Amino acid sequence: FSDNDISNFLNLNEEEFNRAQQLFYIPERGRNQIKALEILRFAKLTDEEFNLVKKRGLFGLFKGVKDRSFNCYEASRLIELNDEEFEKAKQCFQIKNRVYTFSADEIARYARLDDETFERIKKLFYIEQRGNNQFDSFDIDEILKLSKEEFERAKKRGLFASYDDVSGKLFNGFAIMLYGKLSDGEFERAKELFYIDERGKDSQLIPMEITEIAKLDDNEYKRAKELLKKENIAVSYTHLRAHETDSYL
């Protein structure tokens, strides 16, 4: 510790200093010990809060692909959870093979989901086929907009490990949410629109446009599909509908 750190510790009251002392060296953390500033913050917790952090092992180091530790703010968020929620939380920061870690706020949010919803999103924490391109919290938040039936439909369609024909990248959560909400017939249409040869790589449709066009009635869809092949421009749903007037036809 620096001279300034020592001075700060000496300014703690007796109870706070006793708490700080417990954190000066934690064997299981090895060389990755708690920094002085965080020790001071932990020392300011109440006895009840400090003991709960200790009981839940949050002063330690959680081993994984990337070792995980929690600062005082993060630990404070996690002790707000009840015991059942904390058991869920542990499944969010002890994920085999996952490099990207969720923040404490994200973990707390997932831990408060009902059991059924949590079991669904837990399947998204690591998908082997996605390699290092795993879902982040933004992706998961979008996928959470799917109902149970829509989620299973997206899974059956292979969307969680499918590639975007235009970007060559795996579908993100927003695209999966949009395609998961389509009926089977609409999704078959959407697949026809993933890549339209006549438009070239730079003028392909984005997922939101694809899903809107896929929802058109049969006649409108046929006209739209022909139009998309003829006009090599960025076509929005509104643009397409405007071209479907009697005067245009």
XYZ file of C-alpha atoms in Angstrom:
249
model
C 0.000 0.000 0.000
C 1.092 3.574 -0.629
C 1.534 6.106 2.167
C -1.741 7.706 1.060
C -3.532 4.330 1.286
C -2.208 3.767 4.811
C -3.307 7.253 5.836
C -6.806 6.523 4.525
C -6.971 3.242 6.425
C -5.919 4.983 9.648
C -8.785 7.425 9.208
C -11.325 4.604 9.355
C -13.171 4.000 12.594
C -12.506 0.761 14.476
C -15.350 -1.232 12.913
C -14.456 -0.084 9.412
C -10.768 -0.871 9.963
C -11.611 -4.363 11.189
C -13.564 -4.958 7.993
C -10.743 -3.533 5.860
C -8.173 -5.767 7.581
C -10.015 -8.875 6.395
C -9.419 -7.800 2.806
C -5.719 -6.922 2.958
C -4.835 -10.389 1.657
C -7.169 -13.068 0.330
C -5.204 -16.275 -0.455
C -7.456 -17.568 -3.251
C -7.012 -14.327 -5.218
C -3.253 -14.867 -5.551
C -1.626 -11.847 -7.197
C -5.003 -10.346 -8.062
C -5.722 -8.793 -4.666
C -8.373 -6.152 -3.963
C -7.111 -2.616 -4.592
C -6.851 -0.202 -1.668
C -9.621 2.068 -2.977
C -12.044 -0.864 -3.199
C -11.048 -2.052 0.274
C -11.977 1.384 1.630
C -15.336 1.192 -0.114
C -16.038 -2.297 1.196
C -15.067 -1.149 4.690
C -17.853 1.446 4.581
C -20.515 -1.237 4.150
C -22.643 -2.131 7.151
C -21.778 -5.324 9.016
C -24.823 -7.002 7.515
C -23.843 -6.042 3.974
C -20.168 -6.919 4.473
C -20.986 -10.326 5.930
C -23.375 -11.117 3.082
C -20.716 -10.227 0.497
C -18.346 -12.517 2.386
C -20.911 -15.330 2.717
C -21.605 -15.271 -1.012
C -17.911 -15.437 -1.833
C -17.891 -12.093 -3.647
C -14.533 -11.081 -2.182
C -12.986 -14.024 -3.995
C -12.116 -14.794 -7.599
C -14.408 -16.789 -9.859
C -12.420 -18.961 -12.234
C -13.366 -19.269 -15.873
C -12.051 -18.532 -19.366
C -11.536 -15.072 -17.909
C -11.244 -14.850 -14.120
C -13.983 -12.706 -12.636
C -13.947 -10.539 -9.522
C -16.399 -7.916 -8.273
C -15.793 -4.406 -7.035
C -17.800 -2.853 -4.212
C -20.520 -1.430 -6.457
C -20.979 -4.760 -8.251
C -21.012 -6.742 -5.025
C -23.559 -4.328 -3.556
C -25.854 -4.938 -6.553
C -25.562 -8.693 -6.128
C -26.341 -8.727 -2.411
C -29.629 -6.977 -3.180
C -30.753 -10.317 -4.638
C -32.482 -12.899 -2.495
C -30.883 -16.345 -2.140
C -32.859 -17.886 -4.999
C -32.020 -15.001 -7.323
C -28.359 -15.175 -6.349
C -28.245 -18.838 -7.380
C -29.403 -17.717 -10.816
C -26.860 -14.884 -10.770
C -23.994 -17.336 -10.263
C -24.991 -19.034 -13.501
C -24.442 -15.711 -15.277
C -20.842 -15.178 -14.178
C -19.674 -18.767 -14.155
C -20.150 -19.615 -17.838
C -17.859 -22.224 -19.334
C -16.000 -21.118 -22.492
C -17.514 -17.628 -22.524
C -14.985 -14.770 -22.754
C -17.361 -11.771 -22.642
C -18.680 -11.203 -19.120
C -21.964 -9.606 -18.131
C -21.978 -6.541 -15.888
C -23.355 -6.817 -12.361
C -26.393 -4.759 -13.396
C -27.102 -7.151 -16.264
C -26.613 -10.165 -14.014
C -29.004 -8.758 -11.403
C -31.589 -8.076 -14.093
C -31.425 -11.614 -15.470
C -31.489 -13.119 -11.978
C -34.831 -11.421 -11.302
C -36.512 -13.014 -14.328
C -39.053 -15.732 -13.646
C -37.636 -19.265 -13.727
C -39.093 -20.172 -17.125
C -37.737 -17.061 -18.857
C -34.349 -17.434 -17.171
C -34.040 -21.028 -18.391
C -34.682 -19.792 -21.933
C -32.091 -17.036 -21.923
C -29.544 -19.241 -20.165
C -29.366 -21.220 -23.405
C -28.077 -18.059 -25.089
C -25.129 -17.478 -22.749
C -22.899 -19.781 -24.770
C -23.668 -21.312 -28.166
C -20.760 -23.363 -29.462
C -21.482 -22.661 -33.134
C -21.098 -18.907 -32.542
C -17.483 -19.249 -31.395
C -16.192 -15.916 -30.098
C -19.232 -14.056 -31.459
C -21.521 -14.772 -28.511
C -24.650 -12.780 -27.713
C -24.133 -9.681 -25.592
C -26.739 -8.161 -23.285
C -28.208 -6.027 -26.106
C -28.804 -9.153 -28.195
C -30.358 -10.989 -25.258
C -32.650 -8.039 -24.453
C -33.981 -8.162 -28.042
C -34.486 -11.929 -27.938
C -36.334 -11.541 -24.628
C -39.067 -9.766 -26.620
C -39.990 -13.150 -28.115
C -42.715 -15.173 -26.428
C -41.956 -18.738 -25.377
C -43.513 -20.034 -28.621
C -41.630 -17.499 -30.749
C -38.365 -18.366 -28.994
C -38.827 -22.058 -29.786
C -39.707 -21.142 -33.360
C -36.502 -19.099 -33.703
C -34.529 -22.000 -32.265
C -36.164 -24.500 -34.662
C -35.311 -22.207 -37.586
C -31.663 -22.246 -36.529
C -31.538 -18.468 -36.140
C -29.298 -18.527 -33.070
C -26.426 -19.891 -35.150
C -27.342 -18.637 -38.664
C -25.366 -16.267 -40.854
C -26.605 -13.104 -42.519
C -26.184 -13.632 -46.285
C -25.204 -9.993 -46.799
C -22.712 -9.338 -43.999
C -21.533 -12.922 -43.623
C -21.883 -12.430 -39.873
C -24.049 -14.304 -37.410
C -27.516 -12.852 -36.876
C -27.696 -10.394 -33.986
C -30.487 -10.362 -31.412
C -32.535 -7.718 -33.244
C -32.674 -9.738 -36.483
C -33.505 -12.914 -34.555
C -36.339 -11.126 -32.752
C -37.789 -9.873 -36.050
C -37.542 -13.219 -37.830
C -38.741 -15.156 -34.783
C -42.024 -13.233 -34.796
C -42.837 -14.204 -38.400
C -45.239 -17.033 -39.164
C -43.830 -20.053 -41.018
C -45.155 -18.753 -44.337
C -43.767 -15.280 -43.744
C -40.388 -16.694 -42.791
C -40.235 -18.705 -46.019
C -40.760 -15.414 -47.860
C -38.138 -13.702 -45.720
C -35.569 -16.337 -46.689
C -36.211 -15.506 -50.359
C -35.289 -11.898 -49.551
C -32.127 -12.548 -47.527
C -30.077 -12.136 -50.691
C -31.419 -10.967 -54.069
C -28.800 -11.546 -56.785
C -30.074 -8.751 -59.038
C -29.481 -6.107 -56.355
C -25.802 -6.740 -55.724
C -24.147 -6.895 -52.313
C -24.390 -3.186 -51.465
C -28.145 -2.825 -52.074
C -29.566 -5.752 -50.137
C -32.474 -5.313 -47.739
C -32.042 -4.940 -43.995
C -33.938 -7.281 -41.598
C -36.648 -4.710 -40.785
C -37.428 -4.212 -44.477
C -37.392 -7.960 -45.093
C -39.890 -8.678 -42.313
C -42.264 -5.907 -43.421
C -42.255 -7.124 -47.024
C -42.723 -10.729 -45.886
C -45.981 -9.685 -44.186
C -47.598 -8.309 -47.381
C -50.558 -10.164 -48.850
C -49.834 -12.576 -51.733
C -50.414 -10.145 -54.603
C -48.512 -7.308 -52.945
C -45.621 -9.616 -52.137
C -45.340 -10.823 -55.739
C -45.291 -7.230 -57.020
C -42.786 -6.191 -54.397
C -40.510 -9.104 -55.204
C -40.501 -8.243 -58.911
C -39.858 -4.594 -58.125
C -36.927 -5.485 -55.886
C -35.329 -7.385 -58.753
C -35.732 -4.491 -61.180
C -34.655 -1.524 -59.083
C -31.154 -1.604 -57.703
C -31.847 0.939 -54.959
C -32.313 0.837 -51.198
C -36.052 0.116 -51.044
C -38.000 0.716 -47.847
C -41.374 -0.846 -47.100
C -43.058 2.552 -47.587
C -41.303 3.014 -50.927
C -42.563 -0.361 -52.109
C -46.151 0.327 -51.100
C -46.027 3.681 -52.888
C -45.062 1.877 -56.104
C -47.969 -0.541 -55.779
C -50.673 1.989 -56.730
C -52.879 1.428 -59.756
C -51.299 4.363 -61.543
C -47.850 2.819 -61.178
C -49.048 -0.619 -62.277
